[in-house]
Coordinates of C-alpha atoms and ligand atoms in Angstrom, one line a residue:
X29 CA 36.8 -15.3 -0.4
X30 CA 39.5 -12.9 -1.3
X31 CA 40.7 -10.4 0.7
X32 CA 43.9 -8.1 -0.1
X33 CA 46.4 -10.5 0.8
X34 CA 45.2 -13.8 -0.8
X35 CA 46.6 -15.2 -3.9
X36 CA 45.3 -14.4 -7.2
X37 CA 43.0 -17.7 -7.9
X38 CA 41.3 -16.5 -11.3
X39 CA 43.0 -17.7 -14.5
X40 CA 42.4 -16.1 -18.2
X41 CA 38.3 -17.4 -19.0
X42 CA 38.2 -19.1 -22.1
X43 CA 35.2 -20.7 -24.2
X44 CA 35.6 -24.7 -24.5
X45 CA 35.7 -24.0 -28.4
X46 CA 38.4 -21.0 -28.2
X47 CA 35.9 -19.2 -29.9
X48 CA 34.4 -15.8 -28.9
X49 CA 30.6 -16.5 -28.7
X50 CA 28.0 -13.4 -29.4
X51 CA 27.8 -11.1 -26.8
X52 CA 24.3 -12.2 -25.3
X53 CA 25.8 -15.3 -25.6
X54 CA 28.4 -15.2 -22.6
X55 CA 27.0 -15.1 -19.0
X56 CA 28.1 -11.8 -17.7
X57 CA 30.5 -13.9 -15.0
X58 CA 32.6 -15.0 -18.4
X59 CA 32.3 -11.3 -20.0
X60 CA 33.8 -9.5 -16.9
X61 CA 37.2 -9.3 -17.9
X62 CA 39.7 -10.9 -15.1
X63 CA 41.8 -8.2 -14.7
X64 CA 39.0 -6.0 -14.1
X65 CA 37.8 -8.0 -11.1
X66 CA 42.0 -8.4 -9.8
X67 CA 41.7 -4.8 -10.0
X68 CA 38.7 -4.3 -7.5
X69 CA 40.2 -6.8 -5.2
X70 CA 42.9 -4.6 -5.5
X71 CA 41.4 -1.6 -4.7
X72 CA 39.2 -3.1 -1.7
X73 CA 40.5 -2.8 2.1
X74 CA 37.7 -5.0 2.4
X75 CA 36.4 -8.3 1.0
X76 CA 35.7 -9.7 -2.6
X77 CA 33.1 -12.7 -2.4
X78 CA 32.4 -14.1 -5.4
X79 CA 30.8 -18.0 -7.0
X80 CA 32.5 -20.7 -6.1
X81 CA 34.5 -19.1 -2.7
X82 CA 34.0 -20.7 0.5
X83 CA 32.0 -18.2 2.2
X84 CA 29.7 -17.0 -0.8
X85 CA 26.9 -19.2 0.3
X86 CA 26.6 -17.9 3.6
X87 CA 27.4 -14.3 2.6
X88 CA 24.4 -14.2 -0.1
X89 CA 21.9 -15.4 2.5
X90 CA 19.0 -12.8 3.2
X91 CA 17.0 -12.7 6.6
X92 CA 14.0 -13.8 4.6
X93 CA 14.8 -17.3 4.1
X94 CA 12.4 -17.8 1.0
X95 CA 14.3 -15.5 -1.0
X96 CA 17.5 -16.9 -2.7
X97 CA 19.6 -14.6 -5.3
X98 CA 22.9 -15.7 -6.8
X99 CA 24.6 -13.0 -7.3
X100 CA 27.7 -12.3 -8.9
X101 CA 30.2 -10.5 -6.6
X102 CA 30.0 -9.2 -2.9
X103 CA 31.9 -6.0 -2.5
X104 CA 32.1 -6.3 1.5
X105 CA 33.1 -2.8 1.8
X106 CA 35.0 -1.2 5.1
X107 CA 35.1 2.1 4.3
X108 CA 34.2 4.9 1.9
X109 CA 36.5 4.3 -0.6
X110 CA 35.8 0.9 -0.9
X111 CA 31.8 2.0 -2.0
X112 CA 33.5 4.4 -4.5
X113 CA 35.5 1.6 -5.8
X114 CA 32.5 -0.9 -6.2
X115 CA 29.7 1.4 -7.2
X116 CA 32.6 2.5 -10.6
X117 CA 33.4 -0.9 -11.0
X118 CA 29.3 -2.0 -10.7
X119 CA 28.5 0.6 -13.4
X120 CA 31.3 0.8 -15.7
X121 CA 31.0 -3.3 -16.1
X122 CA 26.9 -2.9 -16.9
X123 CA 26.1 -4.6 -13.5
X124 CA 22.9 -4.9 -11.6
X125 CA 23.7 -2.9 -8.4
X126 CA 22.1 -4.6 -4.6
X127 CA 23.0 -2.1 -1.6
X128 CA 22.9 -4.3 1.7
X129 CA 22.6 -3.3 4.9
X130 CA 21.6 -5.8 7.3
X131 CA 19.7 -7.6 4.3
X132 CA 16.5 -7.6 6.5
X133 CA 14.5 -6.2 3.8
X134 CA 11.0 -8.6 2.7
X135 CA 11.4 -8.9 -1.1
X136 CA 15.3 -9.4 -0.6
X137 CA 16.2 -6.3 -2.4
X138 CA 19.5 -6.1 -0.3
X139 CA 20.9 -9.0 -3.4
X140 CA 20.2 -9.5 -7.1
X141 CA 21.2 -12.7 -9.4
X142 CA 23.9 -12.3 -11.0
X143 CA 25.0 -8.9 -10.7
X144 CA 26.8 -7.0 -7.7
X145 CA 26.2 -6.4 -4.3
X146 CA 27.8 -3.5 -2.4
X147 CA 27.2 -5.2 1.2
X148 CA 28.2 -2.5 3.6
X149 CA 27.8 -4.9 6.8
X150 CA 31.1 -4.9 7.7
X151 CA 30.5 -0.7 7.9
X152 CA 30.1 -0.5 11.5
X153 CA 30.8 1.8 14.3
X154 CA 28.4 4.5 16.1
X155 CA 29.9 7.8 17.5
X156 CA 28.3 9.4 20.3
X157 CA 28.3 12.9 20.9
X158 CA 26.8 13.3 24.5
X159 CA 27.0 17.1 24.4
X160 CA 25.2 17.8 20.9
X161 CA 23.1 14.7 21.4
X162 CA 24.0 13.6 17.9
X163 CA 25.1 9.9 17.2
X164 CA 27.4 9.5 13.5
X165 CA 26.6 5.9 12.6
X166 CA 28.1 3.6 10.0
X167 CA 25.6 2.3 7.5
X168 CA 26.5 -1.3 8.5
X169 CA 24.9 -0.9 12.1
X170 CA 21.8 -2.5 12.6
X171 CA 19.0 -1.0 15.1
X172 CA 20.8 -3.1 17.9
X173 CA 24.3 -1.8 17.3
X174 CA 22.6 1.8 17.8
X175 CA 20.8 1.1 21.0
X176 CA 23.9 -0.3 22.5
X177 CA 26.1 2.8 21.5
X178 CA 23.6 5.3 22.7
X179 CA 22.0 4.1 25.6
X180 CA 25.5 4.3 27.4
X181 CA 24.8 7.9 27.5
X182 CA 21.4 7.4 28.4
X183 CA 20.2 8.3 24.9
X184 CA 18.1 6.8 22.0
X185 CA 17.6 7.7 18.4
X186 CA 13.4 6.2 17.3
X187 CA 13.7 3.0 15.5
X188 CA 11.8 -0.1 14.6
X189 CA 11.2 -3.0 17.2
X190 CA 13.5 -5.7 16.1
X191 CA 17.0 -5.1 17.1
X192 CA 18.8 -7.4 13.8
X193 CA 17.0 -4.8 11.4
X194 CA 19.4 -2.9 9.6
X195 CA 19.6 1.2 10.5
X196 CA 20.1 2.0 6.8
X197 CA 17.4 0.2 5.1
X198 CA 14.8 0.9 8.1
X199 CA 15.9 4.4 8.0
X200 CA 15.4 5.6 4.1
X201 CA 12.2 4.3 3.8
X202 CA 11.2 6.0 7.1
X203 CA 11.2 4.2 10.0
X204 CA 9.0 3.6 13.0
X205 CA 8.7 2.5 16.5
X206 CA 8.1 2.7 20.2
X207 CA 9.5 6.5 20.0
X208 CA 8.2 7.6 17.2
X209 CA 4.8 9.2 18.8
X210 CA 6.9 11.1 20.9
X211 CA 10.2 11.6 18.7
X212 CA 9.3 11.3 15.0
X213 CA 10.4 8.5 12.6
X214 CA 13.7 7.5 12.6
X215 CA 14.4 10.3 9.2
X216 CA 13.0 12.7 11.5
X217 CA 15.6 12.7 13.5
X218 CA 18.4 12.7 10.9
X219 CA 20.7 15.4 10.4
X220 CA 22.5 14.7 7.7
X221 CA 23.7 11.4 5.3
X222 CA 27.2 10.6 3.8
X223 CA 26.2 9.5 0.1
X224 CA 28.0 7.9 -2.6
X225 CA 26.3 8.9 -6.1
X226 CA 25.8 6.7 -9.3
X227 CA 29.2 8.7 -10.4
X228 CA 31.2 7.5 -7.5
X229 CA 31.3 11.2 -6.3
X230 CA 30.8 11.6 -2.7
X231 CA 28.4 14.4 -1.4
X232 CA 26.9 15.1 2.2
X233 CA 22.9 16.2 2.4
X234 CA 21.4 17.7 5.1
X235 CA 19.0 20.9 5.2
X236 CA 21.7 23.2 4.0
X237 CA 23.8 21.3 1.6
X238 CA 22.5 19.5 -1.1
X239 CA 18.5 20.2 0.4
X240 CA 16.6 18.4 -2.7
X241 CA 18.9 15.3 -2.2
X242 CA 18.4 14.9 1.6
X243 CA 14.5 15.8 1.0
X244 CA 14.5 12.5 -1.0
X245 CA 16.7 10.3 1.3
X246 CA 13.9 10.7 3.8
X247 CA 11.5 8.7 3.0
X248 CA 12.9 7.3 -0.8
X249 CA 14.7 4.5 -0.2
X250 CA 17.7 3.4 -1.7
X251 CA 17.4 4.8 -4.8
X252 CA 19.3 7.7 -5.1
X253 CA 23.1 6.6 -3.8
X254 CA 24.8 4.0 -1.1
X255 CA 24.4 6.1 2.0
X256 CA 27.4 5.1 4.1
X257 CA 26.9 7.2 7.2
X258 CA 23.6 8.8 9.2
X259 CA 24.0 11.8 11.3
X260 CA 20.6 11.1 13.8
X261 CA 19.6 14.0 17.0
X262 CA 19.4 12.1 19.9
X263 CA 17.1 12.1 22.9
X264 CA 16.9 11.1 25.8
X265 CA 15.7 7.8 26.8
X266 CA 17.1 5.5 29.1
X267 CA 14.6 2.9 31.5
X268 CA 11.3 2.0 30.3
X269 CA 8.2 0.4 31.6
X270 CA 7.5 -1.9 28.8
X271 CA 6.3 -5.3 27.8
X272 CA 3.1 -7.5 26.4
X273 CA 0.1 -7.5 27.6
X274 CA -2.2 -10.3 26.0
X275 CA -5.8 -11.1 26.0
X276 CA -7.7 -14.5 25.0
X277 CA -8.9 -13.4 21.0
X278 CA -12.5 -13.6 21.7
X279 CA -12.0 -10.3 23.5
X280 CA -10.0 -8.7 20.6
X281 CA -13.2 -6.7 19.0
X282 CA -13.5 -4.7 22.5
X283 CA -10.0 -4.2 22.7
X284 CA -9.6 -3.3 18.9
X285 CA -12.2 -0.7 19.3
X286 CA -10.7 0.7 22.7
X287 CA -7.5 0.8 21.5
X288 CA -8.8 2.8 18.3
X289 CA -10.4 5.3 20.9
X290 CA -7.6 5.1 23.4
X291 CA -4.5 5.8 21.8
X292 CA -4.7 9.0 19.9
X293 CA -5.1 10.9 22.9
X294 CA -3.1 9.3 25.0
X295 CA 0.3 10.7 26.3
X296 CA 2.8 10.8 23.5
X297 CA 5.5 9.0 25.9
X298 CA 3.4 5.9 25.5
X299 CA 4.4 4.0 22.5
X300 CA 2.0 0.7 21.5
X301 CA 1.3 -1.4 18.9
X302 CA -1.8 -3.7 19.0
X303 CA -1.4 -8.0 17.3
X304 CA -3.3 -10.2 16.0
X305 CA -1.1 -13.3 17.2
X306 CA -1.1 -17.0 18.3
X307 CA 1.0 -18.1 21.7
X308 CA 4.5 -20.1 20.2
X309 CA 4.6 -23.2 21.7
X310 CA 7.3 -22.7 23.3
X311 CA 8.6 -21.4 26.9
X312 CA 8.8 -18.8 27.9
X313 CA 4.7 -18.9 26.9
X314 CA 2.2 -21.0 29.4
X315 CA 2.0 -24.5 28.4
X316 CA -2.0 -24.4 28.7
X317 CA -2.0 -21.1 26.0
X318 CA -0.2 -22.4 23.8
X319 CA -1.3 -22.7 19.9
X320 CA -4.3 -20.3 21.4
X321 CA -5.0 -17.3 19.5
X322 CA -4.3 -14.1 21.0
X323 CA -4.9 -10.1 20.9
X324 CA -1.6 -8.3 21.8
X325 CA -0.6 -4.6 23.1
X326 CA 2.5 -4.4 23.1
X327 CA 3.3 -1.3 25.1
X328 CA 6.3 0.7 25.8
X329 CA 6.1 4.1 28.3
X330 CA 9.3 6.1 28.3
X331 CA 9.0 7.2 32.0
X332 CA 8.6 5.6 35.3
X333 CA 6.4 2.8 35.9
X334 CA 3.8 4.8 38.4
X335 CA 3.4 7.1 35.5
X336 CA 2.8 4.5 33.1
X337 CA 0.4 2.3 35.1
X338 CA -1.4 5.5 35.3
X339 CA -1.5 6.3 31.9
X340 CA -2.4 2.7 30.7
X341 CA -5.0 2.6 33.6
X342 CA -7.8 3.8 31.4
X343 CA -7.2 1.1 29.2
X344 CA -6.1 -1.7 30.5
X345 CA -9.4 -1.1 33.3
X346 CA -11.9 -0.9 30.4
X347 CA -10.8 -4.3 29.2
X348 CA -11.2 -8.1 30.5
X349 CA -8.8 -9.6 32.5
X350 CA -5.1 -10.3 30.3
X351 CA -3.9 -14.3 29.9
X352 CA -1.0 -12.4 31.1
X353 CA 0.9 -9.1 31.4
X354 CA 4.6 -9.3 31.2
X355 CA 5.3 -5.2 31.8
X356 CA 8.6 -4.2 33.8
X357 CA 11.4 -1.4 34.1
X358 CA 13.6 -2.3 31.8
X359 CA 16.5 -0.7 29.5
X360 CA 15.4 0.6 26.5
X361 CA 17.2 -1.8 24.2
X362 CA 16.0 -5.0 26.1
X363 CA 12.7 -4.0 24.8
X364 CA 14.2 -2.8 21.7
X365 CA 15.5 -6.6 21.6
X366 CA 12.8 -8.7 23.0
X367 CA 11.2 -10.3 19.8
X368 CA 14.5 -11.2 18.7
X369 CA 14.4 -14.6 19.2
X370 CA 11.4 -15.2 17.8
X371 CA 12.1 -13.8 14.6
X372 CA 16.4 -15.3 13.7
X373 CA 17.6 -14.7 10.4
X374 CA 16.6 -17.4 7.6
X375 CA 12.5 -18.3 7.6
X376 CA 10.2 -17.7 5.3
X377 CA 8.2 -14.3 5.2
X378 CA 6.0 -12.4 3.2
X379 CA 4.2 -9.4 3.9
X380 CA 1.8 -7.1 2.9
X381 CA 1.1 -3.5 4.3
X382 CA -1.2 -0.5 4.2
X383 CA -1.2 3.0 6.0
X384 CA -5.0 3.3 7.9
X385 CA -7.1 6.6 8.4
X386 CA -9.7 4.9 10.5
X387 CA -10.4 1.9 12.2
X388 CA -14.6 1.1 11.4
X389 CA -16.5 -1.7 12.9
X390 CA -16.7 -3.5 9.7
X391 CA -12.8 -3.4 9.4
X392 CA -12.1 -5.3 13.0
X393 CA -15.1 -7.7 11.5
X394 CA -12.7 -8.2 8.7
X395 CA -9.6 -8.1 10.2
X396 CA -10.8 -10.8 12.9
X397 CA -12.5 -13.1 10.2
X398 CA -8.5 -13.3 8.5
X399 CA -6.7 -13.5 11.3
X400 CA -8.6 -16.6 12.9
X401 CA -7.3 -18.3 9.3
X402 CA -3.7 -17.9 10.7
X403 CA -1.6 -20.9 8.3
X404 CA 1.6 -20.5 11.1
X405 CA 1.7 -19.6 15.1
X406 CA 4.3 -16.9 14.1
X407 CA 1.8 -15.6 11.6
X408 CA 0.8 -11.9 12.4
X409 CA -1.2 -8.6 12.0
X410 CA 0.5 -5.7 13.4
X411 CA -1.3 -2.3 13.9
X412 CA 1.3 0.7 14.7
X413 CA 0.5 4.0 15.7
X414 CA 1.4 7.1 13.3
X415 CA 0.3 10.2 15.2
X416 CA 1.8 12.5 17.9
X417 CA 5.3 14.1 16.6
X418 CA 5.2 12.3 13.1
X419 CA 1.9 14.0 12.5
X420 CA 3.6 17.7 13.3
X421 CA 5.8 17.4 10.2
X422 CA 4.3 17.7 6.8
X423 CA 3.8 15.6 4.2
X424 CA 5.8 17.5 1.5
X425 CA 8.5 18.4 4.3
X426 CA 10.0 14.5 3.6
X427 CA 9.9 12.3 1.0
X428 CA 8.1 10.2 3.2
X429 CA 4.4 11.2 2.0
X430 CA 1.4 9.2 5.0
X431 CA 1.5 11.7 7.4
X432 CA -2.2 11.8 7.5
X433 CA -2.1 8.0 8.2
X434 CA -3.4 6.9 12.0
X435 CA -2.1 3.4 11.6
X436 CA 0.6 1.8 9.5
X437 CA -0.3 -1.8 9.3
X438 CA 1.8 -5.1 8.5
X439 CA 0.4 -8.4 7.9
X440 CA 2.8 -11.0 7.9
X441 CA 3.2 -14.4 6.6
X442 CA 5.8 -16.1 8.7
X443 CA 7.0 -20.1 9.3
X444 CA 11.0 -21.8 9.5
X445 CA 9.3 -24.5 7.4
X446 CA 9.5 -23.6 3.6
X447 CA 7.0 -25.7 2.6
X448 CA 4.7 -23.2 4.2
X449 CA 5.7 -20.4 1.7
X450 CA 2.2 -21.1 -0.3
X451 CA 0.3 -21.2 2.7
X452 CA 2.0 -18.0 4.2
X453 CA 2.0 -16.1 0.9
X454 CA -1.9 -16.9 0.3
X455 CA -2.9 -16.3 3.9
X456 CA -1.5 -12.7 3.6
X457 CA -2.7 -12.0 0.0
X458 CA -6.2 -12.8 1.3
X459 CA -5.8 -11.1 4.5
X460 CA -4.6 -8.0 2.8
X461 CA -7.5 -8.1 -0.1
X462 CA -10.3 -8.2 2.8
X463 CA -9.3 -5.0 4.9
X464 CA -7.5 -3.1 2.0
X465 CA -10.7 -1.3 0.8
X466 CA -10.5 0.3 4.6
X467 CA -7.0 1.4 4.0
X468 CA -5.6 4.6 2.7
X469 CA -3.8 3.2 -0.3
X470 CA -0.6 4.0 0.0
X471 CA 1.7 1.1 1.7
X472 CA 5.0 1.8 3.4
X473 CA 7.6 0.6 1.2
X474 CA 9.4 -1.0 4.3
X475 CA 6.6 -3.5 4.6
X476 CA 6.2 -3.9 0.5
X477 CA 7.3 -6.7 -1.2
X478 CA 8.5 -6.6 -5.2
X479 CA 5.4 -7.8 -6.2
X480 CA 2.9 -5.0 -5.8
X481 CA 3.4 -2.7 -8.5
X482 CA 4.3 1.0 -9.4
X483 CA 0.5 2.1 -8.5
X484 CA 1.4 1.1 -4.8
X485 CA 4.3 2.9 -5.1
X486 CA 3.1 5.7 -6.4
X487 CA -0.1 5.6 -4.0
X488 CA 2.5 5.6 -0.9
X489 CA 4.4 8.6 -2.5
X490 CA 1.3 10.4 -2.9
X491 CA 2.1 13.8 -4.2
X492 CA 5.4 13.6 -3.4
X493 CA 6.4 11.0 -6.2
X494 CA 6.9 13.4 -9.3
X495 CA 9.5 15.5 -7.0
X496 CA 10.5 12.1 -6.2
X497 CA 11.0 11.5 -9.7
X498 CA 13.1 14.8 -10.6
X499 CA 15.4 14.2 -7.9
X500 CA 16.4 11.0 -9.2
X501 CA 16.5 11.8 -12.4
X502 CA 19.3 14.8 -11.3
X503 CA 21.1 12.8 -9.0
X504 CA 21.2 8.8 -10.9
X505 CA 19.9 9.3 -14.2
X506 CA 20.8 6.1 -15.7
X507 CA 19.2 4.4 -12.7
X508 CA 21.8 3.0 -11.5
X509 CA 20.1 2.2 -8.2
X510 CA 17.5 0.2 -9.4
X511 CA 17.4 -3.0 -7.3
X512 CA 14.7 -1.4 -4.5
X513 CA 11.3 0.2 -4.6
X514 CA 12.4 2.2 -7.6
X515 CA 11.5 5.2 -8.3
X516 CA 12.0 5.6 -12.4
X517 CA 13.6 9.2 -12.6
X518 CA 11.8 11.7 -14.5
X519 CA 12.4 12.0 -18.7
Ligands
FAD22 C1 11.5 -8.7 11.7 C2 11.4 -7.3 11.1 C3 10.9 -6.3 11.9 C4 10.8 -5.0 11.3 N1 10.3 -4.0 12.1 C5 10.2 -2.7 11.6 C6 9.7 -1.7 12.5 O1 9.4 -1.9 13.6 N2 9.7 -0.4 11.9 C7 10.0 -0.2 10.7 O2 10.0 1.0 10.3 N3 10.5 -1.2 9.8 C8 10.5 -2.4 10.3 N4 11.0 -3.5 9.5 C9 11.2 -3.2 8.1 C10 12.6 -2.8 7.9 O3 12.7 -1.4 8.1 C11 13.0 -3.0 6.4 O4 13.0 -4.4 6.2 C12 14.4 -2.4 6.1 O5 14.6 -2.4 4.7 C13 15.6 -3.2 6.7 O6 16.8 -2.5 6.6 P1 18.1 -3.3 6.2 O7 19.2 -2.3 6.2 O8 18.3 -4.5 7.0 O9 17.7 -3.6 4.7 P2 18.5 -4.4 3.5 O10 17.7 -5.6 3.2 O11 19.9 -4.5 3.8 O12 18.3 -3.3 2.4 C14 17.0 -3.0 2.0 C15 17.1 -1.9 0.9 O13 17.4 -0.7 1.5 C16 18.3 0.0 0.7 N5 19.6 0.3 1.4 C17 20.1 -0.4 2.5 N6 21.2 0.1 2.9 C18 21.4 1.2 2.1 C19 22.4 2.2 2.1 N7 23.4 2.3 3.0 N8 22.3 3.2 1.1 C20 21.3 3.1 0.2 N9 20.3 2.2 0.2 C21 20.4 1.3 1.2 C22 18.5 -0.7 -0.5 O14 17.6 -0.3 -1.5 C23 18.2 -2.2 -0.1 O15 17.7 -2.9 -1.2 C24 11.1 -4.7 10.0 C25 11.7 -5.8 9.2 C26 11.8 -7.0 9.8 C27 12.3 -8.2 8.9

């Protein structure tokens, strides 16, 4: 690992023969000129990784464990200058360009063999403004670094329900959660984005300065620049009556079809999202339930807990009696944080995911055949809300194109062992393929993996794709940015 101060280690790279093979001969490592690589180490306040240093193994490691990319060199940037620095150096050496955030992303797109990744972890740092209820955060921050800044001020910003998930990645692609009924998606609530462009230039976008670029960035992913700060409007949010609420899974047809009729018109303070799960063996779960199948709502009210019980009332009274229901005040990040530990950094994953109009009867026949076929207890369908304040924005106001969506749904293959990749991959192909004629079409790139096709892509975009397309094509012609659900810009 090489940071400013460490000697030079790289001497001149010869071929064994002395001989200068053809071009497509060398491995890009032995093209890259040595002096050009000093010179980025140079240039870096932060950290060059690169083959064969001590750290490179565990700095190349993705949160899905069944993905693993060797890449070239890690630009572990600190600052804005440093993303200048590696995003000239990534394209005037020809290099395949990965942009990592918290490298939580399913297909892995936050690396790529043997080319450069611009890992903008070490980017952290959240400023709150309590009197404009604005937070500045670092692109580095994951969800949990925000929740933490924010909630000292009693404030929240909507975001997804893991806490390790990075901001940046979660955010571009669109980003929902517990708030989101009430607040928006997470780009709903962003202001403005610090962007470095494929020309190293550095621009802000918000709704006044560069308009067609900041239209893009919510809702397009990483594709048109290294975003390396998010301006996000806060709210506020401080205690919450959250928590699980799980029922045996022979009940999970009535509560499927309650929940359908339920949740639209309930109060848009009540965030939920229904599973299709097994109990972990494992405390803190009751030893009697556990390998059991289960049907989860997940439930989070932001307002006192007499509210809440009232509002869940109709529900929760309609239904059989719960296995359990683990509901409390609580801060707002604990809940944020609460599936944490069930989900660390390094098992296998794979995922498939749809956006849902409707919920029929033959659909919850479908979705409870697959889901009994479970190959892992961490194995999962998740069905999440899109209504309430996300439905008030429209679809060509963001990049981000489902507005008309009910449901965004995940299913999700997931086991530490990796011998159950197969299992895990098949189980969700098959899964997906049964209720995917009830879906809308259009996944949400955050739950797509790099294996679906530019139809899917295109089908998520909807209309918004050929805009999608032009922006690109203005703002990284070359397609530079290419390592993410990529948009082709337009010819
Ligand atoms: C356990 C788990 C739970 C999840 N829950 C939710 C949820 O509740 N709601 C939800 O909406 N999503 C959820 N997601 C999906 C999540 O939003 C995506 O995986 C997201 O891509 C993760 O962001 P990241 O920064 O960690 O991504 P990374 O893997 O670091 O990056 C992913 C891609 O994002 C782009 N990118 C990242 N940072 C930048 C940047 N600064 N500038 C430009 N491009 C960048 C790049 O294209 C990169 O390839 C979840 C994911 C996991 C694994």
């Amino acid at each position: 690992m090489l940071g400013p101060s460490t000697p030079r280690k790289w001497g001149p790279i010869q071929s064994v023969s002395g001989q200068k093979p053809p071009l497509g001969g060398w491995l890009k490592e032995e093209i890259m000129h040595e002096d050009d690589r000093l010179k980025l180490r140079d240039s870096l306040r932060g950290t060059l990784i690169q083959r064969g240093d001590a750290g490179y193994d565990v700095a190349r490691k993705l949160y899905n464990g069944m993905i693993d990319k060797r890449t070239l060199i890690i630009a572990r940037c600190v600052d804005v200058a440093d993303v200048m620095t590696a995003v000239n150096f990534g394209r005037d050496q020809g290099l395949r360009i990965a942009i990592r955030g918290a490298g939580h992303n399913g297909p892995g797109l936050a690396s790529v063999d043997d080319g450069l990744v611009i890992d903008l972890s070490a980017m952290i740092g959240v400023r709150v403004d309590p009197t404009a209820r604005t937070a500045r955060v670092a692109a580095g921050c994951t969800q949990g670094d925000v929740d933490h800044a924010t909630h000292a001020f009693g404030l929240a910003v909507p975001a997804g329900i893991i806490s390790t998930t990075g901001i940046a990645g979660l955010t571009l692609s669109g980003g929902h959660g517990y708030l989101s009924r009430k607040y928006g998606l997470t780009i709903d609530n962003l202001i403005e984005a610090d962007v470095v462009l494929a020309d190293g230039s550095f621009v802000t976008a918000s709704k006044d300065r560069h308009p067609d670029l900041f239209w893009a960035l919510r809702g397009g992913g990483g594709n048109f620049g290294v975003v390396t700060s998010f301006l996000f409007a806060l709210h506020p949010v401080s205690r919450v009556f959250a928590g699980p609420v799980a029922f045996d899974q022979k009940h999970a047809r009535a509560i499927m079809q309650r929940y359908r009729e339920f949740l639209p018109g309930a109060p848009e303070e009540l965030g939920m999202f229904l599973g299709l799960k097994t109990v972990l063996s494992s405390p803190p779960f009751p030893r009697e339930l556990w390998g059991r199948r289960f049907c989860l709502l997940m439930c989070c009210y932001d307002g006192p807990e007499d509210k809440g019980k009232a509002v869940l009332a109709p529900l929760l009274n309609a239904l059989p009696a719960p296995w359990f229901n683990w509901m409390g005040v609580m801060p707002y990040p604990a809940v944020q944080s609460m599936f944490d530990g069930l989900y660390p950094k390094g098992m296998q994953w794979y995922w498939r995911g749809d956006f849902v109009k409707t919920l029929p009867d033959a659909a919850i026949e479908a979705h409870l055949d697959q889901a009994a076929k479970a190959p892992s207890e961490l194995s999962l369908m998740h069905l999440y809300p899109i209504d309430g304040a996300v439905h008030r924005i429209g679809s060509g106001e963001t990049a981000w194109n489902c507005r008309d969506a009910t449901w965004s749904m995940v299913i999700a293959g997931i086991d530490p062992n990796p011998q159950k990749a197969g299992p895990i991959t098949q189980w969700t192909k098959a899964y997906w393929e049964a209720v995917h004629p009830f879906d809308l079409g259009g996944a949400y790139p955050n739950f797509m993996m790099d294996d679906e096709g530019d139809a899917r892509l295109k089908a998520a975009y909807g209309d918004n794709y050929r805009r999608l397309t032009m922006v690109k094509s203005r703002y990284d012609p070359a397609n530079l940015f290419r390592v993410n659900q990529n948009i082709r810009p337009a010819s």
